GROMACS .gro file of C-alpha atoms in nm:
model
  486
    1MET     CA    1  -0.715   1.679  -0.212
    2PRO     CA    2  -0.887   1.625  -0.522
    3LEU     CA    3  -1.239   1.542  -0.563
    4ALA     CA    4  -1.156   1.218  -0.720
    5VAL     CA    5  -0.987   1.091  -0.405
    6TYR     CA    6  -1.307   1.071  -0.271
    7LEU     CA    7  -1.481   0.914  -0.491
    8LEU     CA    8  -1.206   0.662  -0.533
    9GLY     CA    9  -1.285   0.619  -0.142
   10LEU     CA   10  -1.694   0.623  -0.265
   11GLY     CA   11  -1.573   0.303  -0.515
   12ILE     CA   12  -1.436   0.111  -0.195
   13PHE     CA   13  -1.676   0.153   0.009
   14ALA     CA   14  -1.969   0.022  -0.163
   15GLN     CA   15  -1.746  -0.228  -0.285
   16GLY     CA   16  -1.645  -0.355   0.098
   17THR     CA   17  -1.954  -0.307   0.210
   18SER     CA   18  -1.953  -0.697   0.022
   19GLU     CA   19  -1.652  -0.793   0.117
   20PHE     CA   20  -1.807  -0.799   0.526
   21MET     CA   21  -2.173  -0.774   0.515
   22LEU     CA   22  -2.212  -1.165   0.474
   23SER     CA   23  -2.084  -1.198   0.807
   24GLY     CA   24  -2.453  -1.041   0.895
   25LEU     CA   25  -2.610  -1.256   0.627
   26LEU     CA   26  -2.547  -1.618   0.656
   27PRO     CA   27  -2.785  -1.736   0.857
   28GLN     CA   28  -3.073  -1.603   0.582
   29ILE     CA   29  -2.814  -1.749   0.314
   30ALA     CA   30  -2.803  -2.098   0.484
   31ALA     CA   31  -3.181  -2.130   0.521
   32ASP     CA   32  -3.282  -2.003   0.176
   33LEU     CA   33  -3.036  -2.175  -0.041
   34GLY     CA   34  -3.034  -2.546   0.229
   35VAL     CA   35  -2.723  -2.537   0.342
   36SER     CA   36  -2.554  -2.510   0.671
   37ILE     CA   37  -2.323  -2.221   0.781
   38PRO     CA   38  -2.028  -2.379   0.752
   39ASP     CA   39  -2.107  -2.405   0.402
   40ALA     CA   40  -2.182  -2.071   0.372
   41GLY     CA   41  -1.905  -1.929   0.567
   42LEU     CA   42  -1.693  -2.055   0.270
   43LEU     CA   43  -1.835  -1.765   0.041
   44ILE     CA   44  -1.658  -1.510   0.288
   45SER     CA   45  -1.320  -1.717   0.254
   46ALA     CA   46  -1.424  -1.736  -0.144
   47PHE     CA   47  -1.441  -1.385  -0.179
   48ALA     CA   48  -1.026  -1.333   0.012
   49LEU     CA   49  -0.903  -1.597  -0.171
   50GLY     CA   50  -1.027  -1.395  -0.493
   51MET     CA   51  -0.851  -1.101  -0.345
   52VAL     CA   52  -0.550  -1.286  -0.315
   53ILE     CA   53  -0.530  -1.386  -0.679
   54GLY     CA   54  -0.687  -1.121  -0.823
   55ALA     CA   55  -0.476  -0.804  -0.722
   56PRO     CA   56  -0.201  -0.862  -0.861
   57ALA     CA   57  -0.367  -1.091  -1.169
   58LEU     CA   58  -0.531  -0.778  -1.335
   59ALA     CA   59  -0.264  -0.521  -1.216
   60VAL     CA   60  -0.061  -0.666  -1.461
   61ALA     CA   61  -0.355  -0.756  -1.729
   62THR     CA   62  -0.486  -0.383  -1.747
   63LEU     CA   63  -0.113  -0.238  -1.703
   64ARG     CA   64  -0.099  -0.026  -1.992
   65VAL     CA   65  -0.528   0.066  -2.008
   66PRO     CA   66  -0.572   0.396  -1.899
   67ARG     CA   67  -0.684   0.421  -1.480
   68ARG     CA   68  -1.033   0.537  -1.542
   69THR     CA   69  -1.124   0.301  -1.767
   70ALA     CA   70  -0.959  -0.036  -1.639
   71LEU     CA   71  -1.161   0.151  -1.221
   72VAL     CA   72  -1.509   0.163  -1.446
   73ALA     CA   73  -1.472  -0.167  -1.598
   74PHE     CA   74  -1.387  -0.325  -1.310
   75GLN     CA   75  -1.694  -0.219  -1.094
   76LEU     CA   76  -1.889  -0.312  -1.362
   77VAL     CA   77  -1.817  -0.666  -1.368
   78PHE     CA   78  -1.871  -0.618  -1.038
   79VAL     CA   79  -2.231  -0.520  -1.059
   80ALA     CA   80  -2.216  -0.798  -1.271
   81GLY     CA   81  -2.146  -1.042  -0.988
   82HIS     CA   82  -2.358  -0.899  -0.760
   83VAL     CA   83  -2.652  -0.914  -1.047
   84ALA     CA   84  -2.603  -1.251  -1.055
   85GLY     CA   85  -2.559  -1.333  -0.705
   86ALA     CA   86  -2.910  -1.154  -0.572
   87LEU     CA   87  -3.058  -1.362  -0.887
   88ALA     CA   88  -2.847  -1.694  -0.788
   89PRO     CA   89  -3.099  -2.035  -0.779
   90GLY     CA   90  -2.874  -2.209  -0.570
   91TYR     CA   91  -2.517  -2.230  -0.338
   92GLY     CA   92  -2.298  -2.271  -0.667
   93VAL     CA   93  -2.382  -1.967  -0.851
   94LEU     CA   94  -2.371  -1.734  -0.550
   95PHE     CA   95  -2.058  -1.915  -0.510
   96ALA     CA   96  -1.920  -1.883  -0.843
   97SER     CA   97  -2.011  -1.491  -0.796
   98ARG     CA   98  -1.852  -1.397  -0.516
   99VAL     CA   99  -1.533  -1.474  -0.701
  100VAL     CA  100  -1.574  -1.321  -0.957
  101SER     CA  101  -1.662  -0.985  -0.750
  102ALA     CA  102  -1.356  -1.068  -0.500
  103LEU     CA  103  -1.157  -1.036  -0.837
  104ALA     CA  104  -1.284  -0.713  -0.991
  105TYR     CA  105  -1.298  -0.540  -0.625
  106ALA     CA  106  -0.923  -0.672  -0.584
  107GLY     CA  107  -0.838  -0.515  -0.951
  108PHE     CA  108  -0.981  -0.210  -0.889
  109TRP     CA  109  -0.796  -0.160  -0.509
  110ALA     CA  110  -0.467  -0.158  -0.682
  111VAL     CA  111  -0.559   0.052  -0.934
  112ALA     CA  112  -0.764   0.277  -0.732
  113ALA     CA  113  -0.479   0.293  -0.488
  114ALA     CA  114  -0.245   0.385  -0.779
  115THR     CA  115  -0.466   0.631  -0.920
  116ALA     CA  116  -0.507   0.814  -0.584
  117VAL     CA  117  -0.138   0.840  -0.489
  118SER     CA  118  -0.049   0.958  -0.892
  119LEU     CA  119  -0.313   1.255  -0.785
  120VAL     CA  120  -0.077   1.446  -0.501
  121PRO     CA  121   0.278   1.519  -0.390
  122PRO     CA  122   0.506   1.268  -0.327
  123GLY     CA  123   0.466   1.414   0.074
  124ALA     CA  124   0.060   1.310   0.087
  125LYS     CA  125   0.115   0.977  -0.028
  126GLY     CA  126  -0.016   0.842   0.319
  127LYS     CA  127  -0.298   1.092   0.385
  128VAL     CA  128  -0.407   1.056   0.023
  129LEU     CA  129  -0.471   0.646   0.089
  130SER     CA  130  -0.598   0.747   0.442
  131VAL     CA  131  -0.910   0.885   0.304
  132VAL     CA  132  -0.935   0.628   0.044
  133GLY     CA  133  -0.875   0.378   0.295
  134THR     CA  134  -1.161   0.533   0.501
  135GLY     CA  135  -1.408   0.345   0.236
  136LEU     CA  136  -1.315   0.081   0.384
  137THR     CA  137  -1.379   0.132   0.744
  138LEU     CA  138  -1.720   0.335   0.695
  139ALA     CA  139  -1.812   0.014   0.491
  140THR     CA  140  -1.762  -0.167   0.870
  141VAL     CA  141  -1.914   0.115   1.042
  142VAL     CA  142  -2.241   0.169   0.792
  143GLY     CA  143  -2.232  -0.077   0.518
  144VAL     CA  144  -2.233  -0.371   0.708
  145PRO     CA  145  -2.484  -0.215   1.000
  146ALA     CA  146  -2.727  -0.125   0.680
  147GLY     CA  147  -2.696  -0.457   0.443
  148THR     CA  148  -2.781  -0.648   0.812
  149VAL     CA  149  -3.118  -0.435   0.869
  150LEU     CA  150  -3.171  -0.465   0.454
  151SER     CA  151  -3.163  -0.848   0.451
  152GLN     CA  152  -3.355  -0.877   0.802
  153HIS     CA  153  -3.610  -0.682   0.666
  154ALA     CA  154  -3.638  -0.761   0.295
  155GLY     CA  155  -3.389  -1.067   0.233
  156TRP     CA  156  -3.038  -1.072   0.214
  157ARG     CA  157  -3.061  -1.043  -0.174
  158THR     CA  158  -3.166  -0.694  -0.160
  159ALA     CA  159  -2.847  -0.624   0.042
  160PHE     CA  160  -2.712  -0.744  -0.309
  161TRP     CA  161  -2.896  -0.561  -0.470
  162GLY     CA  162  -2.788  -0.160  -0.242
  163VAL     CA  163  -2.429  -0.281  -0.313
  164ALA     CA  164  -2.506  -0.331  -0.732
  165GLY     CA  165  -2.701   0.041  -0.721
  166LEU     CA  166  -2.399   0.204  -0.517
  167THR     CA  167  -2.146   0.107  -0.758
  168VAL     CA  168  -2.282   0.190  -1.025
  169LEU     CA  169  -2.345   0.567  -0.901
  170SER     CA  170  -2.001   0.555  -0.829
  171ALA     CA  171  -1.866   0.406  -1.189
  172LEU     CA  172  -2.048   0.700  -1.342
  173SER     CA  173  -1.899   1.014  -1.092
  174LEU     CA  174  -1.552   0.848  -1.165
  175LEU     CA  175  -1.628   0.886  -1.516
  176ALA     CA  176  -1.748   1.206  -1.518
  177VAL     CA  177  -1.460   1.321  -1.288
  178LEU     CA  178  -1.102   1.141  -1.346
  179PRO     CA  179  -0.989   1.267  -1.708
  180ALA     CA  180  -0.985   1.003  -2.009
  181GLY     CA  181  -0.677   0.831  -2.145
  182ARG     CA  182  -0.306   0.925  -2.065
  183ALA     CA  183  -0.190   1.206  -1.876
  184THR     CA  184   0.019   1.389  -2.180
  185GLY     CA  185   0.420   1.317  -2.115
  186THR     CA  186   0.400   1.009  -1.855
  187GLU     CA  187   0.608   0.688  -1.967
  188LEU     CA  188   0.444   0.351  -2.131
  189PRO     CA  189   0.366   0.163  -1.905
  190SER     CA  190   0.627  -0.162  -1.883
  191VAL     CA  191   0.529  -0.564  -1.735
  192ARG     CA  192   0.901  -0.639  -1.730
  193ARG     CA  193   0.994  -0.273  -1.549
  194GLU     CA  194   0.707  -0.336  -1.306
  195VAL     CA  195   0.785  -0.678  -1.220
  196ALA     CA  196   1.190  -0.654  -1.211
  197GLY     CA  197   1.060  -0.353  -0.939
  198LEU     CA  198   0.965  -0.608  -0.684
  199ALA     CA  199   1.285  -0.796  -0.632
  200ARG     CA  200   1.388  -0.532  -0.370
  201PRO     CA  201   1.442  -0.730   0.054
  202ALA     CA  202   1.303  -0.428   0.149
  203LEU     CA  203   0.945  -0.434  -0.052
  204TRP     CA  204   0.898  -0.772   0.076
  205VAL     CA  205   0.953  -0.715   0.416
  206SER     CA  206   0.726  -0.452   0.409
  207TYR     CA  207   0.447  -0.705   0.311
  208LEU     CA  208   0.518  -0.907   0.534
  209VAL     CA  209   0.488  -0.626   0.768
  210THR     CA  210   0.113  -0.538   0.548
  211LEU     CA  211  -0.008  -0.913   0.594
  212LEU     CA  212   0.099  -0.972   1.031
  213THR     CA  213  -0.079  -0.624   1.101
  214PHE     CA  214  -0.382  -0.683   0.949
  215GLY     CA  215  -0.385  -1.029   1.038
  216ALA     CA  216  -0.321  -0.898   1.363
  217ALA     CA  217  -0.586  -0.672   1.387
  218VAL     CA  218  -0.923  -0.928   1.148
  219VAL     CA  219  -0.814  -1.218   1.363
  220THR     CA  220  -1.044  -1.083   1.731
  221PHE     CA  221  -1.276  -0.906   1.535
  222SER     CA  222  -1.346  -1.233   1.302
  223TYR     CA  223  -1.442  -1.390   1.606
  224LEU     CA  224  -1.611  -1.068   1.854
  225ALA     CA  225  -1.981  -1.190   1.843
  226PRO     CA  226  -1.991  -1.477   1.992
  227LEU     CA  227  -1.635  -1.355   2.202
  228LEU     CA  228  -1.950  -1.127   2.292
  229THR     CA  229  -2.183  -1.281   2.408
  230GLU     CA  230  -2.093  -1.674   2.515
  231VAL     CA  231  -1.790  -1.497   2.739
  232SER     CA  232  -1.772  -1.121   2.801
  233GLY     CA  233  -2.213  -1.205   2.918
  234LEU     CA  234  -2.321  -0.947   2.665
  235PRO     CA  235  -2.733  -0.982   2.502
  236GLU     CA  236  -2.670  -1.083   2.155
  237GLY     CA  237  -2.959  -0.742   2.028
  238TRP     CA  238  -2.657  -0.567   2.121
  239VAL     CA  239  -2.369  -0.730   1.934
  240PRO     CA  240  -2.387  -0.484   1.634
  241VAL     CA  241  -2.393  -0.158   1.876
  242VAL     CA  242  -2.040  -0.335   2.000
  243LEU     CA  243  -1.940  -0.401   1.608
  244SER     CA  244  -1.971  -0.062   1.496
  245LEU     CA  245  -1.780   0.095   1.795
  246TYR     CA  246  -1.487  -0.107   1.660
  247GLY     CA  247  -1.561   0.043   1.278
  248VAL     CA  248  -1.532   0.410   1.456
  249GLY     CA  249  -1.253   0.311   1.665
  250GLY     CA  250  -1.109   0.251   1.289
  251LEU     CA  251  -1.238   0.595   1.161
  252VAL     CA  252  -1.018   0.739   1.486
  253GLY     CA  253  -0.713   0.524   1.391
  254VAL     CA  254  -0.723   0.588   0.960
  255THR     CA  255  -0.738   0.944   1.066
  256LEU     CA  256  -0.464   0.970   1.277
  257GLY     CA  257  -0.235   0.739   1.051
  258GLY     CA  258  -0.273   0.913   0.726
  259ARG     CA  259  -0.106   1.246   0.985
  260PHE     CA  260   0.163   1.047   1.074
  261ALA     CA  261   0.232   0.802   0.792
  262ASP     CA  262   0.430   1.063   0.589
  263ALA     CA  263   0.651   1.167   0.841
  264ALA     CA  264   0.744   0.921   1.082
  265PRO     CA  265   0.552   0.551   0.941
  266LEU     CA  266   0.841   0.375   1.109
  267ARG     CA  267   0.819   0.516   1.415
  268THR     CA  268   0.382   0.472   1.378
  269LEU     CA  269   0.421   0.118   1.247
  270ALA     CA  270   0.596   0.064   1.636
  271LEU     CA  271   0.398   0.249   1.810
  272GLY     CA  272   0.059   0.138   1.631
  273GLY     CA  273   0.170  -0.249   1.634
  274GLY     CA  274   0.314  -0.250   1.980
  275ALA     CA  275  -0.018  -0.089   2.143
  276LEU     CA  276  -0.224  -0.370   1.922
  277THR     CA  277  -0.072  -0.651   2.081
  278LEU     CA  278  -0.081  -0.482   2.413
  279ALA     CA  279  -0.455  -0.516   2.345
  280SER     CA  280  -0.512  -0.805   2.243
  281ALA     CA  281  -0.342  -0.980   2.527
  282LEU     CA  282  -0.506  -0.743   2.770
  283LEU     CA  283  -0.868  -0.840   2.619
  284ALA     CA  284  -0.741  -1.265   2.656
  285LEU     CA  285  -0.699  -1.190   3.012
  286THR     CA  286  -1.007  -0.976   3.057
  287ALA     CA  287  -1.278  -1.101   2.819
  288GLY     CA  288  -1.498  -1.185   3.129
  289ASN     CA  289  -1.552  -0.824   3.232
  290LEU     CA  290  -1.833  -0.704   3.000
  291GLY     CA  291  -1.685  -0.316   3.086
  292ILE     CA  292  -1.360  -0.332   3.002
  293THR     CA  293  -1.364  -0.636   2.715
  294VAL     CA  294  -1.638  -0.345   2.534
  295ALA     CA  295  -1.355  -0.048   2.564
  296LEU     CA  296  -1.094  -0.231   2.432
  297VAL     CA  297  -1.291  -0.345   2.100
  298PHE     CA  298  -1.300   0.034   2.101
  299VAL     CA  299  -0.877   0.054   2.094
  300LEU     CA  300  -0.865  -0.276   1.874
  301GLY     CA  301  -1.032  -0.096   1.639
  302LEU     CA  302  -0.772   0.257   1.655
  303THR     CA  303  -0.484   0.060   1.675
  304GLY     CA  304  -0.596  -0.210   1.406
  305TYR     CA  305  -0.614   0.090   1.172
  306VAL     CA  306  -0.361   0.347   1.209
  307VAL     CA  307  -0.114   0.140   1.011
  308ASN     CA  308  -0.343   0.133   0.777
  309PRO     CA  309  -0.268   0.496   0.615
  310VAL     CA  310   0.145   0.304   0.688
  311VAL     CA  311   0.127  -0.059   0.544
  312GLN     CA  312  -0.020   0.115   0.272
  313SER     CA  313   0.218   0.399   0.142
  314ARG     CA  314   0.543   0.296   0.222
  315VAL     CA  315   0.493   0.011  -0.052
  316PHE     CA  316   0.567   0.308  -0.310
  317PRO     CA  317   0.936   0.506  -0.242
  318LEU     CA  318   1.095   0.107  -0.166
  319ALA     CA  319   0.961  -0.007  -0.580
  320PRO     CA  320   0.948   0.346  -0.768
  321ASP     CA  321   0.993   0.216  -1.110
  322ALA     CA  322   0.655  -0.042  -1.013
  323PRO     CA  323   0.395   0.137  -0.909
  324THR     CA  324   0.070  -0.022  -1.020
  325LEU     CA  325   0.181  -0.385  -0.917
  326VAL     CA  326   0.346  -0.274  -0.583
  327PRO     CA  327   0.035  -0.170  -0.421
  328ALA     CA  328  -0.145  -0.441  -0.615
  329VAL     CA  329   0.070  -0.789  -0.388
  330ASN     CA  330   0.040  -0.551  -0.112
  331THR     CA  331  -0.346  -0.573  -0.149
  332SER     CA  332  -0.291  -0.972  -0.173
  333ALA     CA  333  -0.071  -0.911   0.145
  334PHE     CA  334  -0.412  -0.743   0.344
  335ASN     CA  335  -0.600  -1.083   0.207
  336VAL     CA  336  -0.363  -1.317   0.303
  337GLY     CA  337  -0.353  -1.198   0.706
  338ILE     CA  338  -0.794  -1.214   0.627
  339MET     CA  339  -0.765  -1.602   0.570
  340LEU     CA  340  -0.475  -1.719   0.786
  341THR     CA  341  -0.525  -1.536   1.136
  342PRO     CA  342  -0.915  -1.673   1.118
  343MET     CA  343  -0.817  -1.992   1.021
  344LEU     CA  344  -0.572  -1.987   1.377
  345GLY     CA  345  -0.815  -1.852   1.559
  346GLY     CA  346  -1.027  -2.082   1.445
  347LEU     CA  347  -0.764  -2.350   1.534
  348THR     CA  348  -0.753  -2.269   1.871
  349ILE     CA  349  -1.098  -2.283   1.939
  350ASP     CA  350  -1.149  -2.609   1.825
  351ALA     CA  351  -0.831  -2.692   2.082
  352GLY     CA  352  -1.086  -2.607   2.377
  353PHE     CA  353  -0.913  -2.324   2.376
  354GLY     CA  354  -1.222  -2.107   2.401
  355PHE     CA  355  -1.359  -1.814   2.208
  356ALA     CA  356  -1.131  -1.525   2.401
  357SER     CA  357  -0.782  -1.774   2.276
  358VAL     CA  358  -0.813  -1.585   1.968
  359ALA     CA  359  -0.681  -1.246   2.132
  360TRP     CA  360  -0.409  -1.434   2.217
  361VAL     CA  361  -0.310  -1.554   1.792
  362GLY     CA  362  -0.417  -1.168   1.795
  363ALA     CA  363  -0.155  -1.067   2.009
  364ALA     CA  364   0.148  -1.337   1.941
  365THR     CA  365   0.077  -1.227   1.503
  366GLY     CA  366   0.155  -0.871   1.646
  367ALA     CA  367   0.466  -0.920   1.843
  368LEU     CA  368   0.568  -1.129   1.503
  369ALA     CA  369   0.435  -0.746   1.282
  370LEU     CA  370   0.647  -0.626   1.579
  371ALA     CA  371   0.943  -0.868   1.486
  372ALA     CA  372   0.925  -0.734   1.111
  373THR     CA  373   0.906  -0.402   1.155
  374ALA     CA  374   1.205  -0.343   1.370
  375TRP     CA  375   1.385  -0.571   1.047
  376ALA     CA  376   1.207  -0.279   0.814
  377ALA     CA  377   1.420  -0.029   1.038
  378VAL     CA  378   1.760  -0.192   0.981
  379LEU     CA  379   1.712  -0.251   0.609
  380GLN     CA  380   1.593   0.110   0.628
  381GLY     CA  381   1.930   0.217   0.753
  382ARG     CA  382   2.149  -0.007   0.573
  383GLY     CA  383   1.975   0.159   0.256
  384VAL     CA  384   1.851  -0.125   0.131
  385ARG     CA  385   1.629  -0.018  -0.133
  386GLY     CA  386   1.739  -0.214  -0.432
  387PRO     CA  387   1.957   0.025  -0.730
  388ALA     CA  388   1.663   0.201  -0.934
  389GLY     CA  389   1.475   0.285  -0.610
  390GLU     CA  390   1.777   0.470  -0.440
  391ALA     CA  391   1.624   0.800  -0.605
  392GLY     CA  392   1.277   0.729  -0.566
  393ALA     CA  393   1.316   0.618  -0.207
  394ALA     CA  394   1.534   0.924  -0.125
  395GLY     CA  395   1.290   1.144  -0.274
  396SER     CA  396   1.006   1.024  -0.073
  397SER     CA  397   0.978   1.209   0.330
  398GLY     CA  398   0.811   0.880   0.470
  399GLU     CA  399   1.115   0.657   0.418
  400ALA     CA  400   1.436   0.909   0.452
  401GLY     CA  401   1.257   1.124   0.681
  402ALA     CA  402   1.511   1.177   1.005
  403ALA     CA  403   1.232   1.045   1.237
  404ASP     CA  404   1.255   0.766   1.124
  405SER     CA  405   1.607   0.679   1.114
  406PRO     CA  406   1.975   0.872   1.170
  407ALA     CA  407   2.046   0.700   0.836
  408PRO     CA  408   2.185   0.954   0.581
  409HIS     CA  409   1.932   1.054   0.286
  410VAL     CA  410   2.034   0.780   0.023
  411ARG     CA  411   2.178   1.000  -0.284
  412SER     CA  412   2.211   0.950  -0.649
  413ALA     CA  413   2.552   0.834  -0.809
  414ALA     CA  414   2.457   1.147  -0.988
  415SER     CA  415   2.420   1.354  -0.689
  416ARG     CA  416   2.685   1.219  -0.564
  417THR     CA  417   2.928   1.308  -0.833
  418ALA     CA  418   2.750   1.623  -0.879
  419ALA     CA  419   2.864   1.713  -0.489
  420SER     CA  420   3.296   1.616  -0.527
  421ARG     CA  421   3.271   1.830  -0.820
  422ALA     CA  422   3.105   2.132  -0.652
  423SER     CA  423   3.355   2.041  -0.347
  424VAL     CA  424   3.711   2.055  -0.614
  425PRO     CA  425   3.845   2.436  -0.673
  426ARG     CA  426   3.800   2.452  -1.054
  427ALA     CA  427   4.135   2.635  -1.099
  428SER     CA  428   4.193   2.288  -0.955
  429VAL     CA  429   4.024   2.052  -1.236
  430SER     CA  430   4.237   1.887  -1.483
  431SER     CA  431   4.137   1.861  -1.894
  432THR     CA  432   3.895   1.602  -1.929
  433VAL     CA  433   4.114   1.486  -2.234
  434ALA     CA  434   4.324   1.251  -2.299
  435PRO     CA  435   4.542   1.412  -1.962
  436ARG     CA  436   4.916   1.373  -1.985
  437THR     CA  437   5.223   1.464  -1.756
  438VAL     CA  438   5.340   1.860  -1.827
  439THR     CA  439   5.681   1.815  -1.934
  440SER     CA  440   5.924   2.150  -1.838
  441ARG     CA  441   5.933   2.092  -2.263
  442ARG     CA  442   5.576   2.135  -2.339
  443VAL     CA  443   5.403   2.438  -2.139
  444VAL     CA  444   5.178   2.709  -2.272
  445PRO     CA  445   5.423   3.085  -2.250
  446PRO     CA  446   5.341   3.358  -1.967
  447ALA     CA  447   5.240   3.558  -2.214
  448ARG     CA  448   4.996   3.312  -2.311
  449PRO     CA  449   4.744   3.169  -2.071
  450ALA     CA  450   4.579   2.857  -2.171
  451ALA     CA  451   4.219   3.020  -2.227
  452THR     CA  452   4.368   3.121  -2.604
  453ALA     CA  453   4.595   2.872  -2.670
  454ALA     CA  454   4.486   2.686  -2.977
  455PRO     CA  455   4.240   2.375  -2.928
  456CYS     CA  456   4.387   2.006  -3.057
  457ALA     CA  457   4.163   1.864  -3.256
  458ALA     CA  458   4.091   1.575  -3.021
  459SER     CA  459   3.986   1.836  -2.771
  460THR     CA  460   3.721   2.051  -2.989
  461SER     CA  461   3.451   1.922  -2.820
  462SER     CA  462   3.544   1.942  -2.440
  463ALA     CA  463   3.534   2.244  -2.235
  464PRO     CA  464   3.947   2.363  -2.179
  465SER     CA  465   4.091   2.341  -1.801
  466VAL     CA  466   4.250   2.642  -1.644
  467THR     CA  467   4.607   2.562  -1.613
  468SER     CA  468   4.854   2.765  -1.399
  469PRO     CA  469   5.138   2.910  -1.586
  470ALA     CA  470   5.449   2.837  -1.478
  471PRO     CA  471   5.760   2.981  -1.572
  472SER     CA  472   5.966   2.855  -1.826
  473ALA     CA  473   6.155   2.895  -2.138
  474PRO     CA  474   5.941   2.988  -2.444
  475ALA     CA  475   5.840   2.687  -2.658
  476THR     CA  476   6.037   2.713  -3.038
  477SER     CA  477   5.874   2.853  -3.286
  478SER     CA  478   5.833   2.526  -3.485
  479GLU     CA  479   5.607   2.371  -3.245
  480PRO     CA  480   5.204   2.516  -3.269
  481ALA     CA  481   5.137   2.701  -2.947
  482CYS     CA  482   4.868   2.406  -2.801
  483HIS     CA  483   4.682   2.313  -2.468
  484PRO     CA  484   4.881   2.136  -2.279
  485ALA     CA  485   4.660   1.862  -2.279
  486CYS     CA  486   4.797   1.755  -2.684
   0.00000   0.00000   0.00000
């Protein structure tokens, strides 16, 4: 695996820490800025909204910018946003800094995914994206607890400074490793071509799978702390430990998903989504049992992230002519799931169903994700990829592999034509130049094979065909010895 892939994962780790660390900083931020905790919680929603808007918009805006330049520029904007947040005198400035930081992070995610995929062979897309995605998983395991500790001992602003410093180190490492400019011989990106590449039904079904699977994974995690303390009876001091257990499960899941994402993507989606749905339902039923709940937290992390490499890598072969915009829209799909399902979970809590009800929301969303996965399998079996995506999709082991679908490989028109020509004996191929019916009056004499006949002016640019000689009366001397196609 190229070193640059791991450094892209480091960038995701630094910025992903900022995405999730506010869940542990809300009380300190609310007290320092004089706002309520719900108002402080809007900072999380602002970040997610910035991700939804920023990923496709900035991917298009920087389409013709060299990827190293775009990645480092996004990181510098992210750093500036966190410096402004650390120095924010009030809530309004902090809110604006979160939106700006989210826009930059979304652009970095989109370009980083496209860059990582371009560094490896087509059959390793899932594996390389699992390495990049591990940065986000490690952010939940290491980054978020570290940010919480910093805020408890040195104030919440220190956590912002720490993220900014780590992002600067990541930017410097990418400057040193990634090549400048564009690779020689590569085609200049086109916004029109990338946008046209999105017009495929199978691609949007894959986006739906992304939204639902990650939404099912994140809804229970969003309310896990009050569920553990209020329903399961876990002491408050142990909540960070159990949250880290969720992250460990996610780390195991994303590693396993990276191994199977390319060989069996739909099977991985079906098994992972089914296990996530089952685990969520079991948690809703057994939330009052602390031991079972803690074990299921690990399972939720594992099953929620095992599908992550699949939903990220599967979109590339579905639209090979939109390598930058495709992952950008997928990033937006992730964040739509992050916004919608926790909102639904909050509605069930407000309706009086209790904290355990969010697990039922996760189970229902997981069931919808399984239905969307089945829909994707049907489209794959029918070969619905779009005219420009057939060759790219057929060349991907993740989409055309026999492990997932009994449907044959989708071949391009050129390959079908070549195969049909190869299956016809050469002697039976007729002339390609203005074929006509050969009469008995105009045939090649047996003594002069067609290969030595004088070519006619209209066929000088075409290869002569091989014609079996037929017994006939010799041609008169007034008629030129010409190819039968004349």
